[in-house]
Amino acid sequence: MSSNAPRHTALDALHRSLGATMTDFAGWDMPLRYASERDEHVAVRTKAGLFDLSHMGEITVTGPQAAALLNHALVGNIATVGVGRARYTMICQEDGGILDDLIVYRLAEQEYMVVANASNAQVVLDALSERAAGFDAVVRDDRDAYALIAVQGPESPGILKAVTDADLDGLKYYAGLPGTVAGVPALIARTGYTGEDGFELFVAPADAEKVWQALTDAGTPAGLVPCGLSCRDTLRLEAGMPLYGHELTTALTPFDAGLGRVVKFEKDGDFVGRAALTEAAERAASEPPRVLVGLIAEGRRVPRAGYPVVADGKVIGEVTSGAPSPTLGKPIAMAYVDAAHAAPGTTGVGVDIRGSHEPYEVVALPFYKRQK
């Protein structure tokens, strides 16, 4: 088999049996949609959706100095994460550029699971392995040890309760606990990338089909449908969540992306990128670079990544993500724009869509926030 052949998740045959449209994503053959991506999107917003996210990269870090290693390697204060809790953070280059955004779960006193984006899993693994030098800690590639299934949407707690013994009511957002789902061991995390309540279930690949089927059986009466990557993208866009390669790149620091809050300068010891990020923080405070904003179309034309944002005949920024929003009923986009045009309500801003300057309203992110 050539090294360029796409990888398949443990649920590949099941997706095909459901008639999924498959696509290559970061070297994996993944479901793009099953039927209508709009219907899948609406199901997650109003009922529930089931996702295969087994392409994500799991890296386990263990040992007496696991916390110290992660504090050195990442920008967050990982040592303060309690057992059973999770934290959103980033791994940066020495120059402050973002290598990836991550979720780190503390599974035990000396055990952490780092979840990286599929496209960056190898980069993150290599960086953590390199940065582990001198620490009493082991970095392990666990990408083949897990399948990852997400159930997202307002009906997801009731659906998951039907197939687990875990105390979901006691499980906070950004927390994870071991339990059983459909009779098999799972790490159950209250995390997601849709803007809705939901859970991500890390299970052995051999158990993935059983868990998917149990959730389908429990969820179908509540309106649960299988969902592909296409609606995951529109869901996260409405929720104002960044996507690596679009809102986040090695050319940007967390401060450029408006996510400086994830950088914890107050933690003990040095960390990779500290000096550069200190400068970036000062720069952002005095003369902000381009600012990440939301744009809502006045017309029907859909902006795409890379399209110029314009005002007064000049380019003032660039679209990073754009799509029709099923919830708002209009095209939306995230874009980096000059600070002078970044205030919500700024008028006279447009997107250059193939030579035509389409009018857009500048809004604060996110576009959509669920009712608690």
mmCIF file of C-alpha atoms in Angstrom:
data_model
loop_
_atom_site.group_PDB
_atom_site.id
_atom_site.type_symbol
_atom_site.label_atom_id
_atom_site.label_comp_id
_atom_site.label_asym_id
_atom_site.label_seq_id
_atom_site.Cartn_x
_atom_site.Cartn_y
_atom_site.Cartn_z
ATOM 1 C CA MET A 1 0.000 0.000 0.000
ATOM 2 C CA SER A 2 1.415 3.406 -0.904
ATOM 3 C CA SER A 3 2.030 5.861 1.930
ATOM 4 C CA ASN A 4 -0.326 8.276 0.152
ATOM 5 C CA ALA A 5 -3.353 6.003 0.518
ATOM 6 C CA PRO A 6 -5.876 7.546 2.912
ATOM 7 C CA ARG A 7 -6.276 6.041 6.369
ATOM 8 C CA HIS A 8 -9.617 4.575 7.415
ATOM 9 C CA THR A 9 -11.290 4.814 10.798
ATOM 10 C CA ALA A 10 -12.793 1.802 12.563
ATOM 11 C CA LEU A 11 -16.226 3.025 11.392
ATOM 12 C CA ASP A 12 -15.350 3.222 7.692
ATOM 13 C CA ALA A 13 -17.561 0.337 6.543
ATOM 14 C CA LEU A 14 -20.457 1.646 8.629
ATOM 15 C CA HIS A 15 -20.207 5.130 7.035
ATOM 16 C CA ARG A 16 -20.312 3.571 3.571
ATOM 17 C CA SER A 17 -23.299 1.421 4.508
ATOM 18 C CA LEU A 18 -25.083 4.637 5.556
ATOM 19 C CA GLY A 19 -24.401 6.130 2.125
ATOM 20 C CA ALA A 20 -21.928 8.763 3.332
ATOM 21 C CA THR A 21 -20.149 10.984 0.834
ATOM 22 C CA MET A 22 -16.492 10.416 1.767
ATOM 23 C CA THR A 23 -13.643 12.907 1.431
ATOM 24 C CA ASP A 24 -9.911 12.997 2.090
ATOM 25 C CA PHE A 25 -9.232 15.025 5.231
ATOM 26 C CA ALA A 26 -5.677 15.291 6.577
ATOM 27 C CA GLY A 27 -4.845 11.902 5.048
ATOM 28 C CA TRP A 28 -8.005 10.195 6.352
ATOM 29 C CA ASP A 29 -11.043 9.061 4.396
ATOM 30 C CA MET A 30 -13.826 10.766 6.360
ATOM 31 C CA PRO A 31 -17.586 11.272 5.950
ATOM 32 C CA LEU A 32 -18.341 14.718 4.537
ATOM 33 C CA ARG A 33 -22.112 14.302 4.766
ATOM 34 C CA TYR A 34 -24.680 11.492 4.839
ATOM 35 C CA ALA A 35 -27.639 13.289 3.279
ATOM 36 C CA SER A 36 -28.197 17.048 3.583
ATOM 37 C CA GLU A 37 -25.469 18.948 5.449
ATOM 38 C CA ARG A 38 -28.056 21.621 6.280
ATOM 39 C CA ASP A 39 -30.337 19.000 7.895
ATOM 40 C CA GLU A 40 -27.369 17.583 9.810
ATOM 41 C CA HIS A 41 -26.460 21.074 11.048
ATOM 42 C CA VAL A 42 -30.038 21.795 12.160
ATOM 43 C CA ALA A 43 -30.248 18.413 13.927
ATOM 44 C CA VAL A 44 -27.225 19.298 16.088
ATOM 45 C CA ARG A 45 -28.660 22.742 16.914
ATOM 46 C CA THR A 46 -32.119 21.402 17.801
ATOM 47 C CA LYS A 47 -31.787 17.693 18.640
ATOM 48 C CA ALA A 48 -28.542 15.721 18.279
ATOM 49 C CA GLY A 49 -25.852 14.594 15.857
ATOM 50 C CA LEU A 50 -23.385 11.711 15.877
ATOM 51 C CA PHE A 51 -19.841 12.265 14.580
ATOM 52 C CA ASP A 52 -16.834 10.034 13.883
ATOM 53 C CA LEU A 53 -13.766 12.048 14.928
ATOM 54 C CA SER A 54 -11.317 9.162 14.976
ATOM 55 C CA HIS A 55 -8.909 11.130 12.774
ATOM 56 C CA MET A 56 -7.932 13.319 15.750
ATOM 57 C CA GLY A 57 -4.495 12.645 17.245
ATOM 58 C CA GLU A 58 -4.198 11.303 20.804
ATOM 59 C CA ILE A 59 -0.809 11.583 22.518
ATOM 60 C CA THR A 60 -0.340 10.295 26.071
ATOM 61 C CA VAL A 61 2.200 11.903 28.402
ATOM 62 C CA THR A 62 3.060 10.026 31.603
ATOM 63 C CA GLY A 63 5.608 10.130 34.388
ATOM 64 C CA PRO A 64 6.626 12.089 37.498
ATOM 65 C CA GLN A 65 7.442 15.177 35.417
ATOM 66 C CA ALA A 66 4.562 14.921 32.925
ATOM 67 C CA ALA A 67 3.031 18.175 34.201
ATOM 68 C CA ALA A 68 6.388 19.974 34.145
ATOM 69 C CA LEU A 69 7.035 18.809 30.580
ATOM 70 C CA LEU A 70 3.622 20.016 29.380
ATOM 71 C CA ASN A 71 4.075 23.356 31.162
ATOM 72 C CA HIS A 72 7.381 23.757 29.312
ATOM 73 C CA ALA A 73 6.074 22.523 25.937
ATOM 74 C CA LEU A 74 2.684 24.293 25.837
ATOM 75 C CA VAL A 75 1.578 27.875 26.540
ATOM 76 C CA GLY A 76 -1.037 26.951 29.182
ATOM 77 C CA ASN A 77 -0.621 26.175 32.874
ATOM 78 C CA ILE A 78 -1.239 22.447 32.655
ATOM 79 C CA ALA A 79 0.003 21.739 36.188
ATOM 80 C CA THR A 80 -3.125 23.404 37.598
ATOM 81 C CA VAL A 81 -5.543 21.133 35.688
ATOM 82 C CA GLY A 82 -7.237 18.818 38.183
ATOM 83 C CA VAL A 83 -7.524 15.078 37.608
ATOM 84 C CA GLY A 84 -10.642 14.487 35.503
ATOM 85 C CA ARG A 85 -10.575 17.979 33.994
ATOM 86 C CA ALA A 86 -9.512 19.252 30.549
ATOM 87 C CA ARG A 87 -8.062 22.485 29.221
ATOM 88 C CA TYR A 88 -7.951 24.206 25.835
ATOM 89 C CA THR A 89 -4.415 25.336 25.044
ATOM 90 C CA MET A 90 -1.866 25.749 22.262
ATOM 91 C CA ILE A 91 1.602 24.597 21.318
ATOM 92 C CA CYS A 92 3.760 27.334 19.806
ATOM 93 C CA GLN A 93 7.082 27.643 18.046
ATOM 94 C CA GLU A 94 9.999 29.474 19.630
ATOM 95 C CA ASP A 95 8.931 32.562 17.604
ATOM 96 C CA GLY A 96 5.406 32.393 19.059
ATOM 97 C CA GLY A 97 3.743 31.035 15.908
ATOM 98 C CA ILE A 98 0.928 28.557 16.598
ATOM 99 C CA LEU A 99 1.785 24.931 15.769
ATOM 100 C CA ASP A 100 -1.652 23.681 16.866
ATOM 101 C CA ASP A 101 -4.491 24.237 19.278
ATOM 102 C CA LEU A 102 -5.069 21.339 21.639
ATOM 103 C CA ILE A 103 -7.219 19.915 24.386
ATOM 104 C CA VAL A 104 -5.289 18.378 27.285
ATOM 105 C CA TYR A 105 -7.084 15.933 29.596
ATOM 106 C CA ARG A 106 -5.587 15.029 32.966
ATOM 107 C CA LEU A 107 -6.476 11.357 33.351
ATOM 108 C CA ALA A 108 -4.473 10.681 36.537
ATOM 109 C CA GLU A 109 -1.906 12.376 38.780
ATOM 110 C CA GLN A 110 0.908 11.523 36.364
ATOM 111 C CA GLU A 111 -1.033 10.890 33.129
ATOM 112 C CA TYR A 112 -2.294 13.313 30.509
ATOM 113 C CA MET A 113 -3.872 12.891 27.098
ATOM 114 C CA VAL A 114 -3.127 15.593 24.521
ATOM 115 C CA VAL A 115 -5.601 15.709 21.618
ATOM 116 C CA ALA A 116 -4.235 17.349 18.478
ATOM 117 C CA ASN A 117 -5.865 18.197 15.167
ATOM 118 C CA ALA A 118 -5.558 15.446 12.552
ATOM 119 C CA SER A 119 -3.486 17.599 10.200
ATOM 120 C CA ASN A 120 -0.976 18.431 12.964
ATOM 121 C CA ALA A 121 -0.851 15.216 14.985
ATOM 122 C CA GLN A 122 2.612 14.223 13.758
ATOM 123 C CA VAL A 123 3.971 17.764 14.185
ATOM 124 C CA VAL A 124 2.680 17.891 17.764
ATOM 125 C CA LEU A 125 3.995 14.407 18.541
ATOM 126 C CA ASP A 126 7.436 15.332 17.193
ATOM 127 C CA ALA A 127 7.510 18.637 19.098
ATOM 128 C CA LEU A 128 6.456 17.040 22.403
ATOM 129 C CA SER A 129 8.979 14.217 21.964
ATOM 130 C CA GLU A 130 11.749 16.737 21.280
ATOM 131 C CA ARG A 131 10.725 18.995 24.166
ATOM 132 C CA ALA A 132 10.644 16.012 26.561
ATOM 133 C CA ALA A 133 14.445 15.887 26.657
ATOM 134 C CA GLY A 134 15.616 16.239 30.273
ATOM 135 C CA PHE A 135 12.183 15.541 31.775
ATOM 136 C CA ASP A 136 11.268 12.366 33.656
ATOM 137 C CA ALA A 137 8.269 11.794 31.378
ATOM 138 C CA VAL A 138 7.291 9.589 28.448
ATOM 139 C CA VAL A 139 5.501 10.787 25.305
ATOM 140 C CA ARG A 140 3.501 8.025 23.613
ATOM 141 C CA ASP A 141 1.747 8.024 20.244
ATOM 142 C CA ASP A 142 -1.736 6.663 21.004
ATOM 143 C CA ARG A 143 -3.405 7.545 17.716
ATOM 144 C CA ASP A 144 -4.133 3.890 16.959
ATOM 145 C CA ALA A 145 -5.365 3.159 20.495
ATOM 146 C CA TYR A 146 -8.564 5.199 20.211
ATOM 147 C CA ALA A 147 -11.624 5.718 18.114
ATOM 148 C CA LEU A 148 -13.386 8.995 18.923
ATOM 149 C CA ILE A 149 -17.161 9.343 18.655
ATOM 150 C CA ALA A 150 -18.970 12.587 19.481
ATOM 151 C CA VAL A 151 -22.634 13.040 20.299
ATOM 152 C CA GLN A 152 -23.547 16.737 20.187
ATOM 153 C CA GLY A 153 -26.703 18.758 20.633
ATOM 154 C CA PRO A 154 -29.371 19.554 23.239
ATOM 155 C CA GLU A 155 -30.700 15.967 23.306
ATOM 156 C CA SER A 156 -27.221 14.441 23.738
ATOM 157 C CA PRO A 157 -27.250 14.119 27.565
ATOM 158 C CA GLY A 158 -30.497 12.132 27.506
ATOM 159 C CA ILE A 159 -29.282 9.942 24.654
ATOM 160 C CA LEU A 160 -25.947 9.151 26.310
ATOM 161 C CA LYS A 161 -27.627 8.490 29.685
ATOM 162 C CA ALA A 162 -29.546 5.638 28.052
ATOM 163 C CA VAL A 163 -26.316 3.752 27.295
ATOM 164 C CA THR A 164 -23.932 4.644 30.140
ATOM 165 C CA ASP A 165 -23.637 4.183 33.896
ATOM 166 C CA ALA A 166 -21.567 7.360 34.263
ATOM 167 C CA ASP A 167 -22.767 10.342 36.291
ATOM 168 C CA LEU A 168 -23.351 12.748 33.403
ATOM 169 C CA ASP A 169 -25.161 15.295 35.592
ATOM 170 C CA GLY A 170 -21.989 15.682 37.645
ATOM 171 C CA LEU A 171 -19.765 15.956 34.581
ATOM 172 C CA LYS A 172 -18.868 19.603 33.987
ATOM 173 C CA TYR A 173 -17.946 21.223 30.668
ATOM 174 C CA TYR A 174 -14.277 20.493 29.897
ATOM 175 C CA ALA A 175 -14.156 17.482 32.190
ATOM 176 C CA GLY A 176 -13.694 13.793 31.451
ATOM 177 C CA LEU A 177 -14.254 10.615 33.399
ATOM 178 C CA PRO A 178 -13.802 6.899 32.782
ATOM 179 C CA GLY A 179 -16.998 4.918 32.465
ATOM 180 C CA THR A 180 -18.710 2.394 30.268
ATOM 181 C CA VAL A 181 -20.794 3.180 27.208
ATOM 182 C CA ALA A 182 -22.846 0.355 25.712
ATOM 183 C CA GLY A 183 -20.999 -1.984 28.070
ATOM 184 C CA VAL A 184 -17.472 -1.107 26.871
ATOM 185 C CA PRO A 185 -14.826 1.055 28.581
ATOM 186 C CA ALA A 186 -14.725 4.682 27.487
ATOM 187 C CA LEU A 187 -13.295 8.020 28.466
ATOM 188 C CA ILE A 188 -16.362 10.267 28.500
ATOM 189 C CA ALA A 189 -15.558 13.958 28.003
ATOM 190 C CA ARG A 190 -17.991 16.876 28.024
ATOM 191 C CA THR A 191 -16.299 18.681 25.151
ATOM 192 C CA GLY A 192 -17.119 19.471 21.552
ATOM 193 C CA TYR A 193 -16.670 21.729 18.561
ATOM 194 C CA THR A 194 -20.241 22.657 17.715
ATOM 195 C CA GLY A 195 -21.309 25.326 20.210
ATOM 196 C CA GLU A 196 -23.789 22.873 21.749
ATOM 197 C CA ASP A 197 -23.758 20.686 24.848
ATOM 198 C CA GLY A 198 -22.299 17.311 24.005
ATOM 199 C CA PHE A 199 -19.823 14.565 24.683
ATOM 200 C CA GLU A 200 -16.739 13.050 23.082
ATOM 201 C CA LEU A 201 -16.202 9.348 23.719
ATOM 202 C CA PHE A 202 -12.738 7.819 23.449
ATOM 203 C CA VAL A 203 -13.079 4.044 22.975
ATOM 204 C CA ALA A 204 -11.008 1.162 21.636
ATOM 205 C CA PRO A 205 -11.309 0.966 17.818
ATOM 206 C CA ALA A 206 -12.686 -2.588 18.137
ATOM 207 C CA ASP A 207 -15.586 -1.218 20.217
ATOM 208 C CA ALA A 208 -16.400 1.770 17.996
ATOM 209 C CA GLU A 209 -19.132 0.130 15.944
ATOM 210 C CA LYS A 210 -20.928 -1.181 19.031
ATOM 211 C CA VAL A 211 -20.908 2.287 20.649
ATOM 212 C CA TRP A 212 -22.045 4.020 17.437
ATOM 213 C CA GLN A 213 -24.902 1.554 17.025
ATOM 214 C CA ALA A 214 -26.023 1.856 20.657
ATOM 215 C CA LEU A 215 -26.090 5.653 20.418
ATOM 216 C CA THR A 216 -27.975 5.438 17.120
ATOM 217 C CA ASP A 217 -30.579 3.103 18.635
ATOM 218 C CA ALA A 218 -30.980 5.279 21.740
ATOM 219 C CA GLY A 219 -30.936 8.557 19.821
ATOM 220 C CA THR A 220 -33.038 7.953 16.722
ATOM 221 C CA PRO A 221 -36.371 8.485 18.584
ATOM 222 C CA ALA A 222 -34.969 11.822 19.876
ATOM 223 C CA GLY A 223 -34.030 12.960 16.352
ATOM 224 C CA LEU A 224 -30.319 12.061 16.353
ATOM 225 C CA VAL A 225 -28.738 11.751 12.899
ATOM 226 C CA PRO A 226 -25.221 10.830 11.717
ATOM 227 C CA CYS A 227 -23.230 13.958 10.824
ATOM 228 C CA GLY A 228 -20.236 14.596 8.591
ATOM 229 C CA LEU A 229 -17.343 17.044 8.622
ATOM 230 C CA SER A 230 -19.190 19.576 6.475
ATOM 231 C CA CYS A 231 -21.777 20.449 9.113
ATOM 232 C CA ARG A 232 -19.109 20.282 11.818
ATOM 233 C CA ASP A 233 -17.421 23.136 9.990
ATOM 234 C CA THR A 234 -20.553 25.308 9.756
ATOM 235 C CA LEU A 235 -21.410 24.557 13.406
ATOM 236 C CA ARG A 236 -17.977 25.618 14.680
ATOM 237 C CA LEU A 237 -18.022 28.683 12.402
ATOM 238 C CA GLU A 238 -21.341 29.867 13.863
ATOM 239 C CA ALA A 239 -19.899 29.266 17.348
ATOM 240 C CA GLY A 240 -16.840 31.407 16.480
ATOM 241 C CA MET A 241 -14.422 28.536 17.097
ATOM 242 C CA PRO A 242 -11.079 28.739 15.255
ATOM 243 C CA LEU A 243 -9.928 26.065 12.804
ATOM 244 C CA TYR A 244 -6.224 25.351 12.401
ATOM 245 C CA GLY A 245 -5.008 26.333 8.943
ATOM 246 C CA HIS A 246 -7.697 29.022 8.728
ATOM 247 C CA GLU A 247 -7.877 31.230 11.861
ATOM 248 C CA LEU A 248 -4.717 29.709 13.371
ATOM 249 C CA THR A 249 -1.351 29.267 11.600
ATOM 250 C CA THR A 250 2.373 29.366 12.324
ATOM 251 C CA ALA A 251 2.341 32.956 10.969
ATOM 252 C CA LEU A 252 0.126 34.047 13.886
ATOM 253 C CA THR A 253 0.642 34.125 17.646
ATOM 254 C CA PRO A 254 -2.249 33.446 20.044
ATOM 255 C CA PHE A 255 -2.410 37.233 20.592
ATOM 256 C CA ASP A 256 -2.864 37.852 16.858
ATOM 257 C CA ALA A 257 -5.761 35.385 16.938
ATOM 258 C CA GLY A 258 -7.446 37.141 19.873
ATOM 259 C CA LEU A 259 -6.702 34.107 22.053
ATOM 260 C CA GLY A 260 -3.950 35.574 24.207
ATOM 261 C CA ARG A 261 -5.879 34.408 27.270
ATOM 262 C CA VAL A 262 -4.584 30.861 26.716
ATOM 263 C CA VAL A 263 -0.978 32.016 27.289
ATOM 264 C CA LYS A 264 -0.161 31.798 31.013
ATOM 265 C CA PHE A 265 2.930 33.904 31.731
ATOM 266 C CA GLU A 266 2.393 33.523 35.490
ATOM 267 C CA LYS A 267 3.273 29.807 35.505
ATOM 268 C CA ASP A 268 6.601 28.663 36.929
ATOM 269 C CA GLY A 269 9.602 28.213 34.687
ATOM 270 C CA ASP A 270 10.334 28.928 31.084
ATOM 271 C CA PHE A 271 8.201 27.645 28.239
ATOM 272 C CA VAL A 272 8.787 27.398 24.512
ATOM 273 C CA GLY A 273 7.959 30.755 22.935
ATOM 274 C CA ARG A 274 7.770 32.744 26.193
ATOM 275 C CA ALA A 275 10.062 35.602 25.080
ATOM 276 C CA ALA A 276 8.418 36.007 21.677
ATOM 277 C CA LEU A 277 4.938 35.827 23.192
ATOM 278 C CA THR A 278 5.798 38.459 25.794
ATOM 279 C CA GLU A 279 6.650 40.797 22.917
ATOM 280 C CA ALA A 280 3.491 39.787 21.032
ATOM 281 C CA ALA A 281 1.373 40.568 24.103
ATOM 282 C CA GLU A 282 2.915 44.041 24.400
ATOM 283 C CA ARG A 283 2.429 44.656 20.677
ATOM 284 C CA ALA A 284 -1.217 43.591 20.814
ATOM 285 C CA ALA A 285 -1.837 45.906 23.777
ATOM 286 C CA SER A 286 -0.273 48.995 22.173
ATOM 287 C CA GLU A 287 -1.026 48.670 18.481
ATOM 288 C CA PRO A 288 -3.325 45.737 17.799
ATOM 289 C CA PRO A 289 -2.600 43.978 14.520
ATOM 290 C CA ARG A 290 -5.506 42.752 12.486
ATOM 291 C CA VAL A 291 -8.416 41.612 14.629
ATOM 292 C CA LEU A 292 -10.520 38.478 14.120
ATOM 293 C CA VAL A 293 -14.134 39.535 13.538
ATOM 294 C CA GLY A 294 -17.402 38.112 12.327
ATOM 295 C CA LEU A 295 -18.950 39.217 9.030
ATOM 296 C CA ILE A 296 -22.609 38.748 8.088
ATOM 297 C CA ALA A 297 -23.600 39.124 4.437
ATOM 298 C CA GLU A 298 -26.247 41.583 3.365
ATOM 299 C CA GLY A 299 -26.623 39.602 0.137
ATOM 300 C CA ARG A 300 -26.562 35.893 -0.747
ATOM 301 C CA ARG A 301 -23.035 35.368 -2.067
ATOM 302 C CA VAL A 302 -20.838 33.155 0.085
ATOM 303 C CA PRO A 303 -17.342 34.334 1.067
ATOM 304 C CA ARG A 304 -14.525 31.794 1.104
ATOM 305 C CA ALA A 305 -11.151 31.575 2.819
ATOM 306 C CA GLY A 306 -8.618 33.892 1.189
ATOM 307 C CA TYR A 307 -11.106 36.405 -0.208
ATOM 308 C CA PRO A 308 -10.019 40.029 0.449
ATOM 309 C CA VAL A 309 -11.995 42.206 2.860
ATOM 310 C CA VAL A 310 -12.264 45.763 1.540
ATOM 311 C CA ALA A 311 -13.289 49.269 2.649
ATOM 312 C CA ASP A 312 -12.967 52.574 0.777
ATOM 313 C CA GLY A 313 -11.490 50.721 -2.180
ATOM 314 C CA LYS A 314 -8.598 49.341 -0.099
ATOM 315 C CA VAL A 315 -7.895 45.819 1.145
ATOM 316 C CA ILE A 316 -8.248 45.875 4.936
ATOM 317 C CA GLY A 317 -8.191 42.160 5.685
ATOM 318 C CA GLU A 318 -8.822 38.607 4.589
ATOM 319 C CA VAL A 319 -11.542 36.022 5.076
ATOM 320 C CA THR A 320 -10.328 32.948 6.980
ATOM 321 C CA SER A 321 -13.556 30.873 6.923
ATOM 322 C CA GLY A 322 -16.894 31.431 5.218
ATOM 323 C CA ALA A 323 -20.104 29.476 4.661
ATOM 324 C CA PRO A 324 -23.874 29.805 4.499
ATOM 325 C CA SER A 325 -25.208 29.840 8.080
ATOM 326 C CA PRO A 326 -28.265 27.595 8.459
ATOM 327 C CA THR A 327 -29.056 29.225 11.826
ATOM 328 C CA LEU A 328 -28.813 32.850 10.664
ATOM 329 C CA GLY A 329 -30.125 32.169 7.169
ATOM 330 C CA LYS A 330 -27.311 34.255 5.635
ATOM 331 C CA PRO A 331 -23.704 33.753 4.549
ATOM 332 C CA ILE A 332 -21.201 34.410 7.361
ATOM 333 C CA ALA A 333 -17.436 34.617 7.630
ATOM 334 C CA MET A 334 -14.597 35.026 10.065
ATOM 335 C CA ALA A 335 -11.905 37.414 8.898
ATOM 336 C CA TYR A 336 -8.827 39.227 10.120
ATOM 337 C CA VAL A 337 -9.340 42.959 9.507
ATOM 338 C CA ASP A 338 -7.399 46.106 10.373
ATOM 339 C CA ALA A 339 -8.200 47.315 13.893
ATOM 340 C CA ALA A 340 -9.725 50.537 12.498
ATOM 341 C CA HIS A 341 -12.514 48.491 10.898
ATOM 342 C CA ALA A 342 -12.925 45.846 13.600
ATOM 343 C CA ALA A 343 -15.576 47.402 15.844
ATOM 344 C CA PRO A 344 -18.986 45.699 15.651
ATOM 345 C CA GLY A 345 -21.324 47.806 13.555
ATOM 346 C CA THR A 346 -18.547 49.269 11.386
ATOM 347 C CA THR A 347 -20.111 50.228 8.055
ATOM 348 C CA GLY A 348 -18.693 50.320 4.556
ATOM 349 C CA VAL A 349 -16.980 46.939 4.813
ATOM 350 C CA GLY A 350 -17.255 44.443 1.970
ATOM 351 C CA VAL A 351 -15.805 41.193 0.690
ATOM 352 C CA ASP A 352 -14.301 41.050 -2.769
ATOM 353 C CA ILE A 353 -16.058 38.044 -4.298
ATOM 354 C CA ARG A 354 -14.551 37.561 -7.749
ATOM 355 C CA GLY A 355 -14.241 41.283 -8.396
ATOM 356 C CA SER A 356 -17.587 42.311 -6.931
ATOM 357 C CA HIS A 357 -17.515 44.095 -3.542
ATOM 358 C CA GLU A 358 -20.360 42.511 -1.589
ATOM 359 C CA PRO A 359 -21.515 44.450 1.526
ATOM 360 C CA TYR A 360 -20.990 42.846 4.947
ATOM 361 C CA GLU A 361 -21.819 43.813 8.518
ATOM 362 C CA VAL A 362 -19.013 43.553 11.090
ATOM 363 C CA VAL A 363 -20.185 41.711 14.233
ATOM 364 C CA ALA A 364 -18.638 40.372 17.416
ATOM 365 C CA LEU A 365 -17.947 36.641 17.600
ATOM 366 C CA PRO A 366 -19.557 34.191 18.103
ATOM 367 C CA PHE A 367 -22.456 34.431 15.656
ATOM 368 C CA TYR A 368 -24.384 31.878 17.728
ATOM 369 C CA LYS A 369 -24.470 31.145 21.459
ATOM 370 C CA ARG A 370 -26.659 28.389 22.849
ATOM 371 C CA GLN A 371 -29.184 29.134 25.579
ATOM 372 C CA LYS A 372 -27.840 27.563 28.775
#
